């Protein structure tokens, strides 16, 4: 059974840092691209970052957030620095629906999601 | 960057109704489009990928169509458990993008 378990959220002051973790199980973690998506309170889904062979970021977080993975620990990370009030959201990690290939490194349509971890940026 | 525009933003419907949600991309995305359902307090759930392929375990009353820039999600006969918010997502190129969402209400 595929499971994704996020942790690391919490209350942080503006300008502070947090590192989110997402521990994966039930699939060959190293074979799949992974993604972070966030949802501000009462708002829609916002793509944040993805990692396949390369890393990709939304403009709103570029230069402040860093996505990484440790395949030996089946863990995805999101290092968040210089946090702002507008970063307040539930952060979800999600698994791409198909394993990466030489031709396609990201398929889209993430088929498994974690339960989410709440990040609140406030003084 | 590709922008995704969903319409309507909300729809009022009854059990048994046919509901259609549209999603328009600001440029061609071929069929790199997915649809998600989200219920309050829960993570999104993948319904359809590659514009028209039903994800395993998703009821057949859900269907997707379209290519290029215009896409449609149809629920053929609404059931009580279908009242939720629906999002489209383009995965043709990075940055990925979601539509603004469509809330299906009673």
Coordinates of C-alpha atoms in Angstrom, one line a residue:
Chain A
X1 CA 0.0 0.0 0.0
X2 CA 1.4 3.4 -1.0
X3 CA 1.7 5.8 1.8
X4 CA 3.1 9.3 2.0
X5 CA 3.5 10.9 5.5
X6 CA 4.4 14.5 5.8
X7 CA 5.9 16.2 8.8
X8 CA 7.7 19.4 9.8
X9 CA 4.9 21.9 9.6
X10 CA 4.2 24.4 12.4
X11 CA 4.1 28.1 13.4
X12 CA 7.1 30.2 12.3
X13 CA 7.8 33.9 12.3
X14 CA 8.1 35.8 9.0
X15 CA 11.7 35.5 7.7
X16 CA 12.1 32.1 9.5
X17 CA 12.8 28.7 8.1
X18 CA 11.2 25.2 8.2
X19 CA 12.0 21.9 6.6
X20 CA 9.2 19.7 5.6
X21 CA 9.7 15.9 5.2
X22 CA 7.6 13.3 3.3
X23 CA 8.4 9.7 4.0
X24 CA 7.2 7.3 1.3
X25 CA 6.4 3.6 1.4
X26 CA 4.8 1.0 -0.7
X27 CA 6.5 1.8 -4.0
X28 CA 10.0 2.2 -5.5
X29 CA 10.5 5.8 -4.4
X30 CA 13.6 6.4 -6.5
X31 CA 11.7 5.6 -9.7
X32 CA 9.1 8.3 -9.4
X33 CA 9.2 12.1 -9.6
X34 CA 7.7 13.8 -6.6
X35 CA 5.9 17.1 -6.1
X36 CA 4.9 19.6 -3.4
X37 CA 1.5 21.3 -3.7
X38 CA 0.1 23.8 -1.2
X39 CA -3.3 25.1 -0.4
X40 CA -3.8 28.4 1.5
X41 CA -6.8 28.5 3.8
X42 CA -10.0 28.6 1.8
X43 CA -8.1 28.8 -1.5
X44 CA -7.3 26.5 -4.4
X45 CA -4.4 24.2 -5.1
X46 CA -1.0 25.8 -5.9
X47 CA 1.9 23.8 -7.4
X48 CA 5.1 24.6 -5.5
X49 CA 7.9 22.3 -6.7
X50 CA 8.8 19.1 -8.3
X51 CA 11.8 16.8 -8.5
X52 CA 12.6 14.3 -11.2
X53 CA 16.0 14.3 -12.7
X54 CA 15.9 18.1 -12.3
X55 CA 14.2 20.4 -9.9
X56 CA 11.4 22.9 -10.7
X57 CA 9.9 25.7 -8.7
X58 CA 7.0 28.1 -8.8
X59 CA 8.1 31.7 -9.3
X60 CA 6.5 32.5 -5.9
X61 CA 9.1 30.3 -4.1
X62 CA 12.1 30.3 -6.4
X63 CA 15.2 31.3 -4.5
X64 CA 13.6 30.7 -1.1
X65 CA 12.5 27.0 -1.2
X66 CA 14.7 24.0 -2.1
X67 CA 13.3 20.5 -2.9
X68 CA 15.5 17.5 -2.4
X69 CA 15.2 13.8 -1.9
X70 CA 17.1 11.0 -0.1
X71 CA 16.3 7.8 -2.0
X72 CA 18.1 5.7 0.7
X73 CA 15.6 7.0 3.2
X74 CA 12.6 7.1 0.8
X75 CA 12.2 10.7 1.9
X76 CA 11.3 13.9 0.1
X77 CA 12.1 17.3 1.6
X78 CA 11.2 20.9 1.2
X79 CA 13.5 23.4 2.8
X80 CA 11.7 26.7 3.2
X81 CA 13.6 29.8 4.0
X82 CA 12.7 33.5 4.2
X83 CA 9.1 32.5 4.9
X84 CA 6.3 35.0 4.3
X85 CA 2.7 35.3 5.5
X86 CA 1.6 34.3 2.1
X87 CA 3.4 31.0 2.4
X88 CA 0.8 30.0 5.1
X89 CA -0.9 26.9 3.7
X90 CA -1.3 23.1 4.0
X91 CA 1.6 21.5 2.2
X92 CA 1.0 18.2 0.4
X93 CA 3.6 15.9 -1.1
X94 CA 2.4 13.8 -4.0
X95 CA 3.7 11.0 -6.2
X96 CA 3.7 11.2 -10.0
X97 CA 1.5 8.5 -11.5
X98 CA 4.1 6.7 -13.5
X99 CA 7.8 5.9 -13.2
X100 CA 10.2 8.1 -15.0
X101 CA 11.5 7.0 -18.3
X102 CA 14.3 8.2 -20.6
X103 CA 11.7 10.0 -22.7
X104 CA 9.3 11.3 -20.0
X105 CA 10.5 12.5 -16.6
X106 CA 7.1 13.8 -15.4
X107 CA 3.6 12.6 -16.3
X108 CA 1.4 14.8 -14.2
X109 CA -1.8 13.6 -12.5
X110 CA -0.4 12.7 -9.1
X111 CA -2.0 9.5 -7.9
X112 CA -1.1 9.4 -4.2
X113 CA -1.0 12.3 -1.8
X114 CA 0.0 12.7 1.8
X115 CA -2.4 14.0 4.4
X116 CA -0.8 17.4 4.4
X117 CA 1.1 19.5 7.0
X118 CA 0.1 23.0 8.0
X119 CA 2.6 25.8 7.8
X120 CA 1.6 29.0 9.5
X121 CA 3.8 32.1 9.1
X122 CA 2.9 34.7 11.6
X123 CA 4.4 36.9 14.2
Chain B
X1 CA 3.9 30.1 -18.2
X2 CA 0.7 28.3 -19.0
X3 CA -2.5 29.5 -17.2
X4 CA -5.4 27.3 -16.6
X5 CA -8.9 28.7 -16.5
X6 CA -11.8 26.7 -15.1
X7 CA -15.5 27.4 -15.5
X8 CA -17.8 27.7 -13.8
X9 CA -16.3 28.5 -10.4
X10 CA -19.3 26.9 -8.8
X11 CA -22.3 25.0 -9.9
X12 CA -25.5 24.1 -8.1
X13 CA -26.9 20.7 -9.0
X14 CA -29.1 17.9 -7.8
X15 CA -28.5 14.2 -7.4
X16 CA -28.9 12.6 -10.8
X17 CA -27.9 15.7 -12.8
X18 CA -25.3 15.7 -15.5
X19 CA -22.6 18.2 -14.7
X20 CA -19.9 19.5 -17.1
X21 CA -16.8 21.5 -16.0
X22 CA -14.5 23.1 -18.5
X23 CA -10.8 23.9 -18.4
X24 CA -9.0 26.1 -20.9
X25 CA -5.2 26.3 -21.2
X26 CA -3.6 29.5 -22.3
X27 CA -1.6 27.5 -24.8
X28 CA -1.6 24.1 -26.3
X29 CA -0.9 21.3 -23.8
X30 CA -1.8 18.4 -26.1
X31 CA -3.4 15.9 -23.7
X32 CA -1.3 16.5 -20.6
X33 CA -4.2 17.3 -18.5
X34 CA -5.5 15.8 -15.2
X35 CA -8.6 16.2 -13.1
X36 CA -8.8 16.0 -9.3
X37 CA -11.6 15.9 -6.8
X38 CA -11.1 17.4 -3.4
X39 CA -13.4 17.2 -0.4
X40 CA -13.1 19.5 2.6
X41 CA -10.1 18.7 4.8
X42 CA -8.9 16.0 2.5
X43 CA -6.1 15.7 0.0
X44 CA -7.0 15.8 -3.7
X45 CA -7.9 12.6 -5.4
X46 CA -6.9 11.8 -9.0
X47 CA -9.9 11.2 -11.3
X48 CA -8.6 11.4 -14.8
X49 CA -5.2 11.8 -16.5
X50 CA -4.0 12.2 -20.0
X51 CA -7.2 14.2 -20.6
X52 CA -9.5 11.2 -20.9
X53 CA -8.1 8.2 -19.1
X54 CA -10.0 7.1 -16.0
X55 CA -7.8 6.5 -13.0
X56 CA -8.2 3.0 -11.5
X57 CA -11.0 2.7 -9.0
X58 CA -12.8 5.9 -10.2
X59 CA -16.5 5.4 -11.1
X60 CA -17.4 5.3 -14.8
X61 CA -19.8 8.2 -14.4
X62 CA -16.7 10.4 -14.5
X63 CA -15.3 11.1 -18.0
X64 CA -12.9 13.5 -19.5
X65 CA -12.4 14.8 -23.0
X66 CA -10.6 17.4 -25.1
X67 CA -7.1 18.1 -26.4
X68 CA -5.0 21.1 -27.3
X69 CA -6.4 23.9 -25.2
X70 CA -10.0 23.0 -24.3
X71 CA -11.0 20.2 -21.9
X72 CA -14.1 18.9 -20.2
X73 CA -14.9 16.9 -17.1
X74 CA -18.3 15.4 -17.1
X75 CA -20.2 13.6 -14.3
X76 CA -23.0 11.8 -16.0
X77 CA -25.3 11.3 -13.1
X78 CA -24.4 13.1 -9.9
X79 CA -24.3 11.1 -6.7
X80 CA -24.3 12.5 -3.1
X81 CA -20.6 11.7 -2.7
X82 CA -19.7 13.8 -5.8
X83 CA -20.4 17.1 -4.1
X84 CA -16.8 18.5 -3.9
X85 CA -14.4 20.8 -5.6
X86 CA -12.8 19.8 -8.8
X87 CA -9.5 21.0 -10.2
X88 CA -7.8 20.6 -13.6
X89 CA -4.0 20.5 -13.8
X90 CA -1.7 20.9 -16.8
X91 CA 1.5 18.8 -16.9
X92 CA 2.7 19.6 -20.4
X93 CA 5.5 21.9 -19.2
X94 CA 6.9 23.2 -16.0
X95 CA 5.8 25.2 -14.1
X96 CA 2.8 23.0 -13.5
X97 CA -0.5 24.8 -13.0
X98 CA -3.9 24.1 -11.5
X99 CA -7.2 25.7 -12.5
X100 CA -8.9 27.8 -9.9
X101 CA -11.4 25.0 -9.0
X102 CA -15.1 24.3 -9.5
X103 CA -17.2 23.7 -6.4
X104 CA -20.2 21.4 -7.1
X105 CA -22.9 22.2 -4.6
X106 CA -26.3 20.9 -3.8

